[in-house]
Structures are given as C-alpha cells and as structure tokens.
Coordinates of C-alpha atoms in Angstrom, one line a residue:
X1 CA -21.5 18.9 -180.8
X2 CA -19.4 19.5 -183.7
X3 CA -16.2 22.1 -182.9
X4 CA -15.3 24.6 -185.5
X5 CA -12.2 24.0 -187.0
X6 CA -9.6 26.7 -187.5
X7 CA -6.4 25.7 -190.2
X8 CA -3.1 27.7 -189.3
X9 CA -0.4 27.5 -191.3
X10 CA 3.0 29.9 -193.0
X11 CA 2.5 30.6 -197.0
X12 CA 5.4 28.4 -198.5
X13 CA 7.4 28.7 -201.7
X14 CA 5.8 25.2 -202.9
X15 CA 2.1 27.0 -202.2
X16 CA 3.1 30.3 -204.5
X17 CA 4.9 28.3 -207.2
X18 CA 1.7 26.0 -207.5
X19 CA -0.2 29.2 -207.4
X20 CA 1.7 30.6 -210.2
X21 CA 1.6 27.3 -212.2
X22 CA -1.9 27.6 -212.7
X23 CA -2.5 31.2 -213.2
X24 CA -0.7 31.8 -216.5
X25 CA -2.2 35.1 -217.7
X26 CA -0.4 36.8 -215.1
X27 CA 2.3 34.0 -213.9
X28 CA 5.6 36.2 -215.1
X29 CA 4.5 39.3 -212.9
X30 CA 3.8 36.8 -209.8
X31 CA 6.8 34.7 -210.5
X32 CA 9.1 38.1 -210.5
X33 CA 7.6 39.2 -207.3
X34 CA 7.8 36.1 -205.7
X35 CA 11.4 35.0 -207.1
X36 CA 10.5 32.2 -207.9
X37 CA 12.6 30.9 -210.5
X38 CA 10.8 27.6 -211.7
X39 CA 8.6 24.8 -211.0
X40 CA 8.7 23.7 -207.5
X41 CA 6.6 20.5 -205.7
X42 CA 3.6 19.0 -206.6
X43 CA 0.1 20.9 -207.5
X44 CA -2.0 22.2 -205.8
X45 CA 0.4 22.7 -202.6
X46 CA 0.0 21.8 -199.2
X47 CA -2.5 24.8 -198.1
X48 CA -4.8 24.0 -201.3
X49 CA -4.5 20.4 -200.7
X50 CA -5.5 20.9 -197.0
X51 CA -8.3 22.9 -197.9
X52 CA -9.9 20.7 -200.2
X53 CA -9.6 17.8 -198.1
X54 CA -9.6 18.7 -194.9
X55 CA -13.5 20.9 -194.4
X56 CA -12.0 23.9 -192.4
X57 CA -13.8 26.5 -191.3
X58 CA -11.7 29.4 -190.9
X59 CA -8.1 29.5 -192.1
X60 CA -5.3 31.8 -191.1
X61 CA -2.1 32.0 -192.9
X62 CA 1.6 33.9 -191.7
X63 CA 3.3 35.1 -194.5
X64 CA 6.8 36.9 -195.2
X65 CA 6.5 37.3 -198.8
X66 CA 5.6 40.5 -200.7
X67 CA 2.2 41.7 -199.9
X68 CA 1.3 41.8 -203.8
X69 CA 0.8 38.3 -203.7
X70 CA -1.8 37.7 -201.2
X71 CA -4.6 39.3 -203.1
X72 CA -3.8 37.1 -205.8
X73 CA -3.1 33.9 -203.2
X74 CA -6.6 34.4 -201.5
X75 CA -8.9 33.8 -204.4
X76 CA -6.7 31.2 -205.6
X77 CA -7.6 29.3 -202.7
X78 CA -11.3 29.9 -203.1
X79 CA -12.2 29.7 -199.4
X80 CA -11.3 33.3 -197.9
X81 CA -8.2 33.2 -195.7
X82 CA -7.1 35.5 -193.3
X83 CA -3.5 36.4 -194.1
X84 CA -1.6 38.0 -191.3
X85 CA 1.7 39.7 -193.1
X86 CA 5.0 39.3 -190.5
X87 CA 8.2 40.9 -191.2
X88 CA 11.1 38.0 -191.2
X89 CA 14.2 38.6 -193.0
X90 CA 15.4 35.1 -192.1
X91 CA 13.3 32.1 -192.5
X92 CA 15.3 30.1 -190.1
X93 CA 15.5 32.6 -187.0
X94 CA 13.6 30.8 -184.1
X95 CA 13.1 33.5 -182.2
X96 CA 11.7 36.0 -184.4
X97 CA 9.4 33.0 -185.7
X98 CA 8.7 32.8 -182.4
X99 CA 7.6 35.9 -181.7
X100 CA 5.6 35.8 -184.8
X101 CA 3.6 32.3 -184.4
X102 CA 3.0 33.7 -181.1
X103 CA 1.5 36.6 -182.1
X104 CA -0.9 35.6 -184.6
X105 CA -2.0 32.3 -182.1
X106 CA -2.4 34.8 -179.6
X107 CA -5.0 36.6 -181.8
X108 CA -6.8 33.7 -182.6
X109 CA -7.2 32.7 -179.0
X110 CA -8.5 35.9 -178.0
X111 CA -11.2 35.7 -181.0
X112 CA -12.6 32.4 -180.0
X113 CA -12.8 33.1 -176.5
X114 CA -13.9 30.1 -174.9
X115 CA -16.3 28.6 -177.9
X116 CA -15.4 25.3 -178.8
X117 CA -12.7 25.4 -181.4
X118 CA -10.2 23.2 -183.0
X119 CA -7.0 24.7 -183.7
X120 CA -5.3 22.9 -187.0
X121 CA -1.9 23.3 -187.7
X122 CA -0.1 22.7 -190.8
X123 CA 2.8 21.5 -190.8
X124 CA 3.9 21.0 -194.3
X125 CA 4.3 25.0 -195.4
X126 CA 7.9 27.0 -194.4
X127 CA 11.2 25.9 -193.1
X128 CA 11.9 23.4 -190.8
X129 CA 13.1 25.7 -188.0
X130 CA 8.9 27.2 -188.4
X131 CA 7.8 23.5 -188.1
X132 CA 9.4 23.5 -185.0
X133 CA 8.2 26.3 -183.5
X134 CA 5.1 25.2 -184.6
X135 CA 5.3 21.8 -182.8
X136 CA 6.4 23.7 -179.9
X137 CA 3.1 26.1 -179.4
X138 CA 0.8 24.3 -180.3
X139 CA 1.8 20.8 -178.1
X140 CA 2.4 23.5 -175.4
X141 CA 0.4 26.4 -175.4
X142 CA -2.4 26.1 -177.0
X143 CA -3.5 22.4 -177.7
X144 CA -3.7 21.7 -181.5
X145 CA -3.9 19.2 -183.9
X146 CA -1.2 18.9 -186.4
X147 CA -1.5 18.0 -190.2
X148 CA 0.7 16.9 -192.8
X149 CA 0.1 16.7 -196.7
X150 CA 2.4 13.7 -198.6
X151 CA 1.3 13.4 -202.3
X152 CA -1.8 14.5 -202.2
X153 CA -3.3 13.0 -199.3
X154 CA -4.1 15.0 -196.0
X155 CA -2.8 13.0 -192.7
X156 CA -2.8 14.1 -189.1
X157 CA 0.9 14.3 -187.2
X158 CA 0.9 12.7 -184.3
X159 CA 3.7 14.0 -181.7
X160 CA 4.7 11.9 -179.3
X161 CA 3.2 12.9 -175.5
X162 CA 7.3 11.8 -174.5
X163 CA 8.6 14.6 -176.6
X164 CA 7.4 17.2 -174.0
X165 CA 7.3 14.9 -170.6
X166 CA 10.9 14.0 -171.3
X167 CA 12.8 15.4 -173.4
X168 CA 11.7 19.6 -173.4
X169 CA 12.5 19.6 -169.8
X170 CA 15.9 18.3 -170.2
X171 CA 16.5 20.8 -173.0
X172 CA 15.0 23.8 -170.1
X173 CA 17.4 22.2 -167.7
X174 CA 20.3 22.6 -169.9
X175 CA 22.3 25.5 -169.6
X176 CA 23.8 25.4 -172.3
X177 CA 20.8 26.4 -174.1
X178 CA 21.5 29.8 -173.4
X179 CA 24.3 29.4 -175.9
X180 CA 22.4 28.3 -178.7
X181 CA 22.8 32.0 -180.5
X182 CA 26.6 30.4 -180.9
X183 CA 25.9 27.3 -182.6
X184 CA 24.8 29.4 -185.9
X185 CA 28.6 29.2 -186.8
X186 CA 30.6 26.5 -188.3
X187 CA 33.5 25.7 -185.8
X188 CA 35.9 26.3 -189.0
X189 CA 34.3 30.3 -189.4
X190 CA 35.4 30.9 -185.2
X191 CA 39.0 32.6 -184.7
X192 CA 40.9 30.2 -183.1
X193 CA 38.7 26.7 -183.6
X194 CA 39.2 26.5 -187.5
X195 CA 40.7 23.2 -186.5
X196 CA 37.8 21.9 -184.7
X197 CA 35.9 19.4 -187.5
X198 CA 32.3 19.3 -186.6
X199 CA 28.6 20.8 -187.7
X200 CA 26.5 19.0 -185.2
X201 CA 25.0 21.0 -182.5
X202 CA 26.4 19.7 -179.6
X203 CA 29.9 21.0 -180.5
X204 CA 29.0 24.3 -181.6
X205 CA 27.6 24.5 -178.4
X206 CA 31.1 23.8 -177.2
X207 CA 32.7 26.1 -179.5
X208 CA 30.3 28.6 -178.6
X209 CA 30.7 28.2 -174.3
X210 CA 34.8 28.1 -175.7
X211 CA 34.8 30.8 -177.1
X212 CA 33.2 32.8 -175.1
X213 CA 35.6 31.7 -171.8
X214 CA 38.9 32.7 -174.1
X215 CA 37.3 35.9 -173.7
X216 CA 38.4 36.9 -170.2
X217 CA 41.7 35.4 -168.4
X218 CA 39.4 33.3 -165.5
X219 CA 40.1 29.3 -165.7
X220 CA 38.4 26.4 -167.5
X221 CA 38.2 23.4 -166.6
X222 CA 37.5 21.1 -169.8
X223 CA 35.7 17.9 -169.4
X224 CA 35.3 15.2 -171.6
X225 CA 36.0 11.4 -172.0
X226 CA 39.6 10.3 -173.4
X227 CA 40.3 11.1 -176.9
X228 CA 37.4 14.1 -177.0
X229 CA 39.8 16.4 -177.9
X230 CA 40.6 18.3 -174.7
X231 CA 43.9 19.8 -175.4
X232 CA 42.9 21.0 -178.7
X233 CA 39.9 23.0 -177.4
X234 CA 42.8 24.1 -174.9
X235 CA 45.1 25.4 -177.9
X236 CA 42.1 26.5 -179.4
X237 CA 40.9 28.8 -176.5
X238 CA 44.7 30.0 -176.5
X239 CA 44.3 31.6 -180.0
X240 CA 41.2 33.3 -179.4
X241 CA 42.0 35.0 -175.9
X242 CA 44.5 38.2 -176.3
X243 CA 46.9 35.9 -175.2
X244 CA 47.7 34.0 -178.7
X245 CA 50.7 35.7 -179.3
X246 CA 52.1 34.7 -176.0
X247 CA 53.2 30.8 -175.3
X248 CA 51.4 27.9 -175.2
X249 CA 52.5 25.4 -172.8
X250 CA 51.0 22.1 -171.8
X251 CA 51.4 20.0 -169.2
X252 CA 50.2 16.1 -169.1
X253 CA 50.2 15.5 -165.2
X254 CA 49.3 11.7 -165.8
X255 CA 52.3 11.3 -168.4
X256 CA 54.5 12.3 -165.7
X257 CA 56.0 10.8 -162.3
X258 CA 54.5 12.1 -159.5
X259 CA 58.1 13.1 -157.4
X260 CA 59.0 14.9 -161.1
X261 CA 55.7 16.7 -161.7
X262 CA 56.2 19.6 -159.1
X263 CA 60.0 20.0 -160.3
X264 CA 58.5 20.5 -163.8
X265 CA 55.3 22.9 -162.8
X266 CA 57.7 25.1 -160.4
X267 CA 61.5 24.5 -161.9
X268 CA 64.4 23.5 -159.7
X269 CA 68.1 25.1 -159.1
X270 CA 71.2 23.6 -160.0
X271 CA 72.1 20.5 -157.0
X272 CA 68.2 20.3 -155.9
X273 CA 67.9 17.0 -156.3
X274 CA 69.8 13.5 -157.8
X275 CA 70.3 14.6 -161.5
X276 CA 69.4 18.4 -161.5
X277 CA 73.1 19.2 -162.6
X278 CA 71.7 22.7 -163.9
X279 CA 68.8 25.1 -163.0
X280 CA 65.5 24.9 -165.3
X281 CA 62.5 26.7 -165.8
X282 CA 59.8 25.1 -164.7
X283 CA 56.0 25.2 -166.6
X284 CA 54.6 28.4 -165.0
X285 CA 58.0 30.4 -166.1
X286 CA 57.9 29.2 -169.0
X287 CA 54.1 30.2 -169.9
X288 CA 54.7 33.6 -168.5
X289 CA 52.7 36.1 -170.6
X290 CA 50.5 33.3 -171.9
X291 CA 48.6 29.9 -171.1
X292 CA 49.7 27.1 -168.9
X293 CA 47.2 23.8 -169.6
X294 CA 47.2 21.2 -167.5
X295 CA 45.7 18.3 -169.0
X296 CA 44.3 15.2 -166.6
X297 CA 44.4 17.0 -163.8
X298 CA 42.6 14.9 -161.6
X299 CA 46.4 12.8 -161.2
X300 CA 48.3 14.9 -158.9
X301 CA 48.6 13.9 -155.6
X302 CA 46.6 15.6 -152.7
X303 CA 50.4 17.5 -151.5
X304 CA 50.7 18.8 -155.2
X305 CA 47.5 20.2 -155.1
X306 CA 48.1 21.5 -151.8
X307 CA 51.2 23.5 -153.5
X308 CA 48.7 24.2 -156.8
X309 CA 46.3 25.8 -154.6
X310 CA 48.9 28.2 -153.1
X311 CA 49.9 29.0 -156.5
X312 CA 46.5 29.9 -157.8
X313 CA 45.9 32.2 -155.3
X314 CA 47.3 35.5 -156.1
X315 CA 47.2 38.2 -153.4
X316 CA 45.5 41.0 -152.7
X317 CA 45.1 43.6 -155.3
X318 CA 47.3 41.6 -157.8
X319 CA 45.3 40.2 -161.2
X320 CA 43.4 36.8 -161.3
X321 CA 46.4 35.5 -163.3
X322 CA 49.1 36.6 -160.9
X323 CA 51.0 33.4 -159.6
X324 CA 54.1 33.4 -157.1
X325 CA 55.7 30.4 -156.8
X326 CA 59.0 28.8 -155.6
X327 CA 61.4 26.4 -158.1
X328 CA 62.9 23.7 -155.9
X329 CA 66.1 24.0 -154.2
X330 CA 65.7 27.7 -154.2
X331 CA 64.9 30.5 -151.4
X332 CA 63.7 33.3 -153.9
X333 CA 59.9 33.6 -154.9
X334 CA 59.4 34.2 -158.5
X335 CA 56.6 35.1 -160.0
X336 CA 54.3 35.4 -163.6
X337 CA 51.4 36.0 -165.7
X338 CA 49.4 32.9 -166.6
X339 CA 46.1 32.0 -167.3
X340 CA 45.2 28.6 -166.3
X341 CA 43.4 26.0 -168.7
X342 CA 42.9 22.4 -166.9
X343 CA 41.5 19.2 -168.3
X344 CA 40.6 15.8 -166.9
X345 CA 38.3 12.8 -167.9
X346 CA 37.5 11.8 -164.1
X347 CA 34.4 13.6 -162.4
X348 CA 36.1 15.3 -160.1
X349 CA 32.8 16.1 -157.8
X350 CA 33.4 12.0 -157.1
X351 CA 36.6 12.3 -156.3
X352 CA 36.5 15.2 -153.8
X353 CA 33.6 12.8 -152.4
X354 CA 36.5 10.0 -152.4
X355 CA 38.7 12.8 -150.7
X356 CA 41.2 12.7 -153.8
X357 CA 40.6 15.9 -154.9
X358 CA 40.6 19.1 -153.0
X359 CA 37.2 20.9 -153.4
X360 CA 38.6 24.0 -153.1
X361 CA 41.3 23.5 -155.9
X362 CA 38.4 22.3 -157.8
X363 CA 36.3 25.7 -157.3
X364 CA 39.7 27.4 -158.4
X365 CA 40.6 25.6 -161.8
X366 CA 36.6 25.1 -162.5
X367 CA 35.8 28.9 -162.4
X368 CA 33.9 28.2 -165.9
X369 CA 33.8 24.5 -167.1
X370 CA 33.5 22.8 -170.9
X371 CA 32.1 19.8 -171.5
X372 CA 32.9 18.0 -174.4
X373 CA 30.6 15.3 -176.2
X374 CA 31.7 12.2 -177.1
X375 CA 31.3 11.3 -180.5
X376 CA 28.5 9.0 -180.0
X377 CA 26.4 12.3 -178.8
X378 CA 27.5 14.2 -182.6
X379 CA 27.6 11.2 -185.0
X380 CA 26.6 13.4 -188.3
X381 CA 30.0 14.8 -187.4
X382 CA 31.6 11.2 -187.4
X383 CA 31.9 10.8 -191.5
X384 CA 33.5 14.3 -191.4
X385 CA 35.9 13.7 -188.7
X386 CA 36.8 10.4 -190.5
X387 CA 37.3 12.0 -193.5
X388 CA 39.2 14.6 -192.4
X389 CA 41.3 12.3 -190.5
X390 CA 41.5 10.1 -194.0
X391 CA 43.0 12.6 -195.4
X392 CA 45.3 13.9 -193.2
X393 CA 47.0 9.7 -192.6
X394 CA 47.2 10.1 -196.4
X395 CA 49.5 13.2 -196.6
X396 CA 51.2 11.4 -194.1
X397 CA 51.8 8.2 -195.8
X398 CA 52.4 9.9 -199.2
X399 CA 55.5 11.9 -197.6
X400 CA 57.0 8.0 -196.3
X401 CA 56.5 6.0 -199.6
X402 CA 56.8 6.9 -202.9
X403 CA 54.0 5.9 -205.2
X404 CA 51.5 5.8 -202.2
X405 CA 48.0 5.6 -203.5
X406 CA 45.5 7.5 -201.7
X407 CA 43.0 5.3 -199.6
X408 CA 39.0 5.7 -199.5
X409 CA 36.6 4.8 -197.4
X410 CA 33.4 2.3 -198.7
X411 CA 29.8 3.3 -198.3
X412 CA 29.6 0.1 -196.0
X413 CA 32.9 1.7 -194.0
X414 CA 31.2 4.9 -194.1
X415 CA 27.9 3.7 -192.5
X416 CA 29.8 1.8 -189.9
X417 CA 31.7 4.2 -189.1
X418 CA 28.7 6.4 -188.3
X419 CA 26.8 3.1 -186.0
X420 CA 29.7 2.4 -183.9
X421 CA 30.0 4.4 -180.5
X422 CA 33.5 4.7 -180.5
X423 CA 34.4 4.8 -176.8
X424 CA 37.7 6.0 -177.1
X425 CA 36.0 8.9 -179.2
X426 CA 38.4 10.8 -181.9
X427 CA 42.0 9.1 -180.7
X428 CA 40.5 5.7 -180.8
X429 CA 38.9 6.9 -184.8
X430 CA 42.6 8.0 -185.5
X431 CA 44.3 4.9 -184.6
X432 CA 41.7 2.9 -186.0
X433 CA 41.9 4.5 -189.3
X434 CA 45.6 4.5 -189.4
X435 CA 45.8 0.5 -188.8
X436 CA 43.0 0.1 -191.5
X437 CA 45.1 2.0 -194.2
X438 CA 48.4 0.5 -193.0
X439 CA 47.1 -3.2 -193.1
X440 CA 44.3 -2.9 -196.4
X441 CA 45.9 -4.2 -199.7
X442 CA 43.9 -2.3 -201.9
X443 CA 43.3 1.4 -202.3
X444 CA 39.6 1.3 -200.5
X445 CA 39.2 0.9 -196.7
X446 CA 36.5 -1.4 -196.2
X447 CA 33.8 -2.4 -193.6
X448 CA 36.2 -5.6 -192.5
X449 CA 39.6 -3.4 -192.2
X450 CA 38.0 -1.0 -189.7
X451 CA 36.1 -3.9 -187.6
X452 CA 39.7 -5.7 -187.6
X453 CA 41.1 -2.4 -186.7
X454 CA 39.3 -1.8 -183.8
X455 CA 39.5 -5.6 -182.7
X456 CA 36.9 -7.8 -181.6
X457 CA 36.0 -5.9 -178.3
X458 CA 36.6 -3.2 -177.2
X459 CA 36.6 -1.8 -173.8
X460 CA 33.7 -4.1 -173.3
X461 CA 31.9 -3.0 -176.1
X462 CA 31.6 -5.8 -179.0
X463 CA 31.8 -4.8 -182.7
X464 CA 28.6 -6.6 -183.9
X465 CA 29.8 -9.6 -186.2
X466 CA 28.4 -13.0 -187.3
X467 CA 29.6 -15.7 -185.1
X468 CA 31.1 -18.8 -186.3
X469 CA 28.7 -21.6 -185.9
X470 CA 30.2 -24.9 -184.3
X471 CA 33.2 -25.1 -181.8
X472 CA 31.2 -24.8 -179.1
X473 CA 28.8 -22.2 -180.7
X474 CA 26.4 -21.8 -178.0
X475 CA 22.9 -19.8 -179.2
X476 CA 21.5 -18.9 -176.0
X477 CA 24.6 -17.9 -174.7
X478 CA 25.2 -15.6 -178.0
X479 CA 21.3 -14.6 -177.3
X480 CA 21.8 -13.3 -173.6
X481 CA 24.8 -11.5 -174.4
X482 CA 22.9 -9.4 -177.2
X483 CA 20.1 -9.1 -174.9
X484 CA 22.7 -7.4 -172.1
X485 CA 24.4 -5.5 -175.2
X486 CA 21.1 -3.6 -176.3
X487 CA 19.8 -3.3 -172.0
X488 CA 22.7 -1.9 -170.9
X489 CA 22.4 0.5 -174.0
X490 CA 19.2 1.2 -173.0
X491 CA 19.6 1.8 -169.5
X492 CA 22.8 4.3 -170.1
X493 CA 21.0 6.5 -173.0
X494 CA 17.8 6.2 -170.5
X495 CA 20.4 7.5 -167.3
X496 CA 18.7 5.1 -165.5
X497 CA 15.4 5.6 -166.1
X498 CA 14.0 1.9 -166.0
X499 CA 10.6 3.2 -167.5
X500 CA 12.6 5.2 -170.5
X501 CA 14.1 2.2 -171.1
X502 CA 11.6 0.2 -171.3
X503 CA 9.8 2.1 -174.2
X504 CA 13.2 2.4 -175.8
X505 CA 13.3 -1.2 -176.0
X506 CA 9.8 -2.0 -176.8
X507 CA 8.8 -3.8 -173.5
X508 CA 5.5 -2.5 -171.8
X509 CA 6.4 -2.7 -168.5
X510 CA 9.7 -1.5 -166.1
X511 CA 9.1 -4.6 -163.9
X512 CA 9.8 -6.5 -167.0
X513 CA 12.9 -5.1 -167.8
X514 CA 13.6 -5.0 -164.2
X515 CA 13.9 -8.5 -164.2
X516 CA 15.7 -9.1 -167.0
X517 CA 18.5 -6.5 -165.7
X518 CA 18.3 -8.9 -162.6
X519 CA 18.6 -12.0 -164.6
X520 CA 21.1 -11.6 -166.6
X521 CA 23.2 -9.4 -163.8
X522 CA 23.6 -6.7 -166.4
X523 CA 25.7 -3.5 -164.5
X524 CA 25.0 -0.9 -166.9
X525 CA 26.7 1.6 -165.1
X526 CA 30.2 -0.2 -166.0
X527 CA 31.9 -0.7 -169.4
X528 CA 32.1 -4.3 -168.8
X529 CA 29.9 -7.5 -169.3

C-alpha cells in the first residue's frame, strides 16, 4: 500500500529570496516587504527543490514573514501549499517555536486521523534553534521522516535512535535545565560576572544558577575541579548580591595550618596562645556586613566543623546570616552579619560516607550548590579563555621589560589548545601559557612551547607526541598504552556505561570491551595508568 506523504517545513529567507530572483516583474515590491536585501543561497531553495524531487502529496508550511508574500509564494511553488501564518518576533525562541511547531503538527494529526500517512519534515528552511525543535517532535511525538536539501539534491536525515535513548533523558534529568532562560546572556552583559570569559552553554548555565543564588543571603556551596575558577564565581556572586559594597573576605582553609585556622575564622585576644602578643580580628569580624568565602572547605578537621556548625546556626528569630561566635582567649560572644560562600573540589557526599565531613554542616553550607565545568565540558570557550589569558601575561610582561614584544598564539597552538583536556582546568591554562611565553624565542607561541609547557604527562594524562624510535622503543607497549588512553576516555565520558562505550569506540559488543578493560587492567575511574 503506498502512504500519503505529507512535506512540513518553516518558509526561509533562502526560499523567498529565490522566489524573488525569479519573479522580476514584481521582485522590488517583494524584496521591500520581505527585507531582503540581496541574493541569498542557491535557486530554487530548499522547499522548491524538495518539491520537485521529492513527489509529496500535501505540503504545509509555518511562516513568520508578512502575509503579502504567501499569495505570491504559493503559486511560485506550483503545487498548492497550505501556509499556516504564526506570530514569532524572534526566530531563535525555543519555546514559542515550540508552541508553534506544535500547533500546526497538532492540526495535521487530527486531519489524518488514523489513515496511513507519512509525515516529512524539512529540515533545511529557518534557524537552527527551529531545526531543533523540529528534530525534537518529530523523533518524539509524532514519528517523521526528516529531509535535507545540499546543492540541489534531496537526502533523508537520519537521527540517531541514541540521541533520544541517551542523551534527552539526561538533558530531562538535569536540573539545570530549568535555567536555560539564563544562558541567553553573555557572562560579560551579567552585573557582577563581567569577568567571567566564556559563551558556551554550560557556563552560562553557571552564571545563570550564580546569579540567581547572589540574589538572596542563603549559602552556596560551589563545586568544581581545581583551577575551575571557584573563588572568582565567589567574588562574582559578592558583587551581584546587595552586599557588594560591603567586604569581601576569603578564606583558603587548605592553605592554612589546621591549629591556626580557627584562631583566624574566630580571632584571638592578646596572650591566647604562643605568639598572639596582640588581639586580632578574626575572618567572620572582619566580613561583617558582607561575605565570608571559604574556599576548600572539605579540609577542616571534624572539631572545626563542630565549632563551624555552632556558628552557622543563628538563633531563634535572628536572620539566616546572624553568626555569634567566640575569638580565642576571650569570655565575650561577639557577633555579625555574614553571608556564607564555601567552595571545595572533594565530593563531600563521599566524605560524609568516609565520616570526614559532618552531614549536617554539609546541609548548612550546601543550602543551594554551583557546579562548575571543567574546561573539557566548554572547549569553544578554551581559545577565548587562552586568549584572554594571552593577553593579560602580555600587559604583564610589557610592564617588567622594556621593548617586550607581544606574543601570539599559532593556528596549530590554537587547535591544541582546544583538543587537550586540561585537567588542571583554567590555573593549569594560565601557568602553561605563562611558561610558553617566558621560554619561546620568538614573538609566536607555538604547538611545541605549549606541549613543553605542560610537560610530558600530566597528572596521568599524556600529551599525545611521536615517540622516538630505538632505545628500547617498544611498539606494542606504545600500542597498549594508546589503547588504555582512548578506553579509559571512553569509559569516563560514557560514566561507566560499558555499552556507551563501546559504540564510542567502534566495537560491537560490551563483552569485547570488557575484556580489553580486563586485559590491559585499565582503572578508568583513576587519573593514573
């Protein structure tokens, strides 16, 4: 039985400027009403093309342009489309395409009942953000085929079954999705995170959830991997809370010894202690009015959180950021207003199962948590950051030695910058970049300064390199370790999926990779061999 085949698709600016192309008589009119300045694509147009090749029998087309052009678009075409006119100011708003797309599917549903119909969707027409939506419905809701048009040839789009099995449900599970209003914003256009260098999504996302806790004076607990840029997020939430115009003080419990940390958190009279020849403020005094962050958390000792815990509490019918505390050597309470930003690259859930950490000191400090990404999660934002960073080392250098020259980076510097993973994220980028200018003789950074730079290995992860053949050169040796390079990549970006990451390697069964794992003893879970 042959199915009757339905075309979908959004008017787009390449149809109407094809359109206009050939109809010269009255082109200048269209044009104007379309804005459409000049030439745009190739003739006919995706729609046309798809018509002409593809033997639909109904087509349906969205459009947001003026209504004056669909008379005209319609006999263009030559084949009778249904145009369904939809208000959309903004060609990239997902929901309001949504709601749209949805709409006019909807319709089409209801018309063909349960006949058997192919729906056809095309692809080609509109912005990517309808493309998406379009992927979306139809893969989900309502079954169709998907089409493409590339120079002049009609070809189905084939979207992967995985997309939906694996990767929309981790997208449903995410809550940061709710967010994803915030990530229309640069990080530079947000009060208080103009220093934040990013456009990827996953740290507007983190702007966005940033933002919003600087909002109200509960605590955040900011998560990340070293060198994510914890305590700037920290400064940054300072500056967009009402708080900016109080102080800023920050606290680095790992950078300090443990029988010192409490003296400087709480302050200490005169005689407390070996060396305390005068009285001193301690952190929480100091930050009175304003923000006390204290980074790495997760390194106080269990009687320091104890005390911590006692301080965070504030009592009954005084404000969230009320803390009474005690300097050392003294009898009096004192007390002040501080709002409480912590940080720490451990998972904490682990170490309360470790009994390290004090789960109720973490449901205190944790009250909204941030999670960074680590650069190889945003790596479009990489060439930025290193840029950025570029110039910043250059200002620097410029200031120490007269006649500095400038450095650059090289497209091969640029490109490897953007593959490597980076595992001590943006600190690790800094000092890499800095040793790269210090040590280059020339006025370019290249490839070799920044593998040099980082070194050979880094915290188990090799720089990629030709090896030097001879000496003991060994080729299955050099083999197996590549082969546990790429599985344990594999197996982290797959969180532990063996089946994932088996596709993502190309192998057609798990038990194969299984074995392999077992072979070759490869621990992916650790950042050693």
């Amino acid at each position: 039985m042959v199915h009757s085949r339905i075309l979908v698709s959004w008017i787009g600016h390449a149809d109407l400027s094809a359109m206009i192309d050939d109809l010269e008589e009255s082109s200048q009119d269209l044009r104007r009403i379309a804005k459409i300045g000049s030439k745009y694509g190739e003739k006919p147009g995706p729609i046309k093309t798809a018509i002409q090749l593809g033997s639909f029998d109904q087509v349906h087309l969205l459009s947001n342009y003026d209504p004056r052009l669909h008379d005209s678009f319609a006999v263009w075409l030559g084949c009778k489309p249904q145009i369904h006119p939809v208000e959309l100011s903004d060609p990239t708003d997902y929901e309001r395409i949504f709601l749209c797309t949805n709409q006019v599917l909807t319709e089409i549903a209801k018309k063909i009942g349960s006949s058997k119909s192919k729906l056809c969707i095309l692809l080609s027409p509109g912005t990517p953000a309808m493309a998406v939506v379009w992927v979306l419905l139809g893969k989900s809701r309502y079954q169709a085929t998907f089409y493409q048009t590339v120079k002049g040839k009609l070809n189905e789009a084939k979207i992967p079954q995985a997309l939906f099995e694996e990767v929309v449900p981790d997208l449903i599970r995410d809550r940061d999705i709710n967010f994803q209003h915030l990530a229309s914003k640069n990080p530079a256009e947000v009060e208080g995170f103009e220093q934040v260098v990013g456009e990827s999504t996953p740290i507007r996302l983190a702007v966005g959830r940033a933002q919003r806790a600087a909002l109200r004076d509960v605590p955040v607990l900011i998560l990340g991997e070293s060198g994510t840029g914890k305590e700037l997020f920290a400064q940054a939430i300072h500056k967009a809370s009402r708080r900016k115009i109080g102080p800023f003080e920050a606290i680095n419990c790992a950078a300090i010894p443990r029988d010192l940390l409490e003296a400087e958190l709480f302050g200490y009279e005169k005689g407390a202690f070996t060396g305390a020849d005068r009285a001193r403020d301690g952190a929480f005094s100091r930050a009175d009015g304003g923000t006390l962050f204290l980074d790495e958390i997760g390194e106080c000792d269990p009687l320091l959180q104890t005390k911590l815990l006692r301080v965070l509490q504030p009592p009954a019918g005084k404000s969230p950021s009320y803390r009474e505390f005690r300097p050392i050597g003294s009898s009096k309470m004192l007390s002040s207003d501080v709002r409480l930003l912590a940080a720490t690259n451990r998972d904490l859930r682990e170490e309360i199962t470790a009994n390290r950490f004090r789960e109720d000191l973490y449901y205190r400090i944790a009250v909204i948590s941030l999670k960074l990404p680590p650069l190889r999660e945003r790596r479009m934002d990489i060439p930025i950051l290193a840029t950025a960073l570029l110039d910043k080392i250059n200002k620097e250098f410029e200031g120490q030695e007269p006649g500095y020259k400038y450095k650059e980076f090289s497209d091969s510097t640029k490109d490897f910058v953007i593959q490597y993973d980076w595992p001590g994220n943006i600190r690790q980028l800094y000092n890499s970049i800095v040793q790269a200018a210090v040590m280059t003789d020339t006025d370019r950074i290249d490839r070799e300064d920044m593998m040099e730079a980082i070194g050979d290995m880094v915290l188990g992860k090799p720089v990629l390199s030709e090896p030097s053949l001879g000496n003991g050169f060994d080729l299955e040796e050099h083999l197996n370790s590549l082969r546990k390079q790429y599985l344990r990549k594999a197996m982290r970006e797959a969180h532990g999926n063996k089946s994932k990451a088996a596709r993502l390697l190309g192998i057609k069964h798990y038990q194969t990779l299984d074995a392999q794992l077992e072979r070759l003893q490869v621990d992916w879970k650790d950042s050693g061999n």
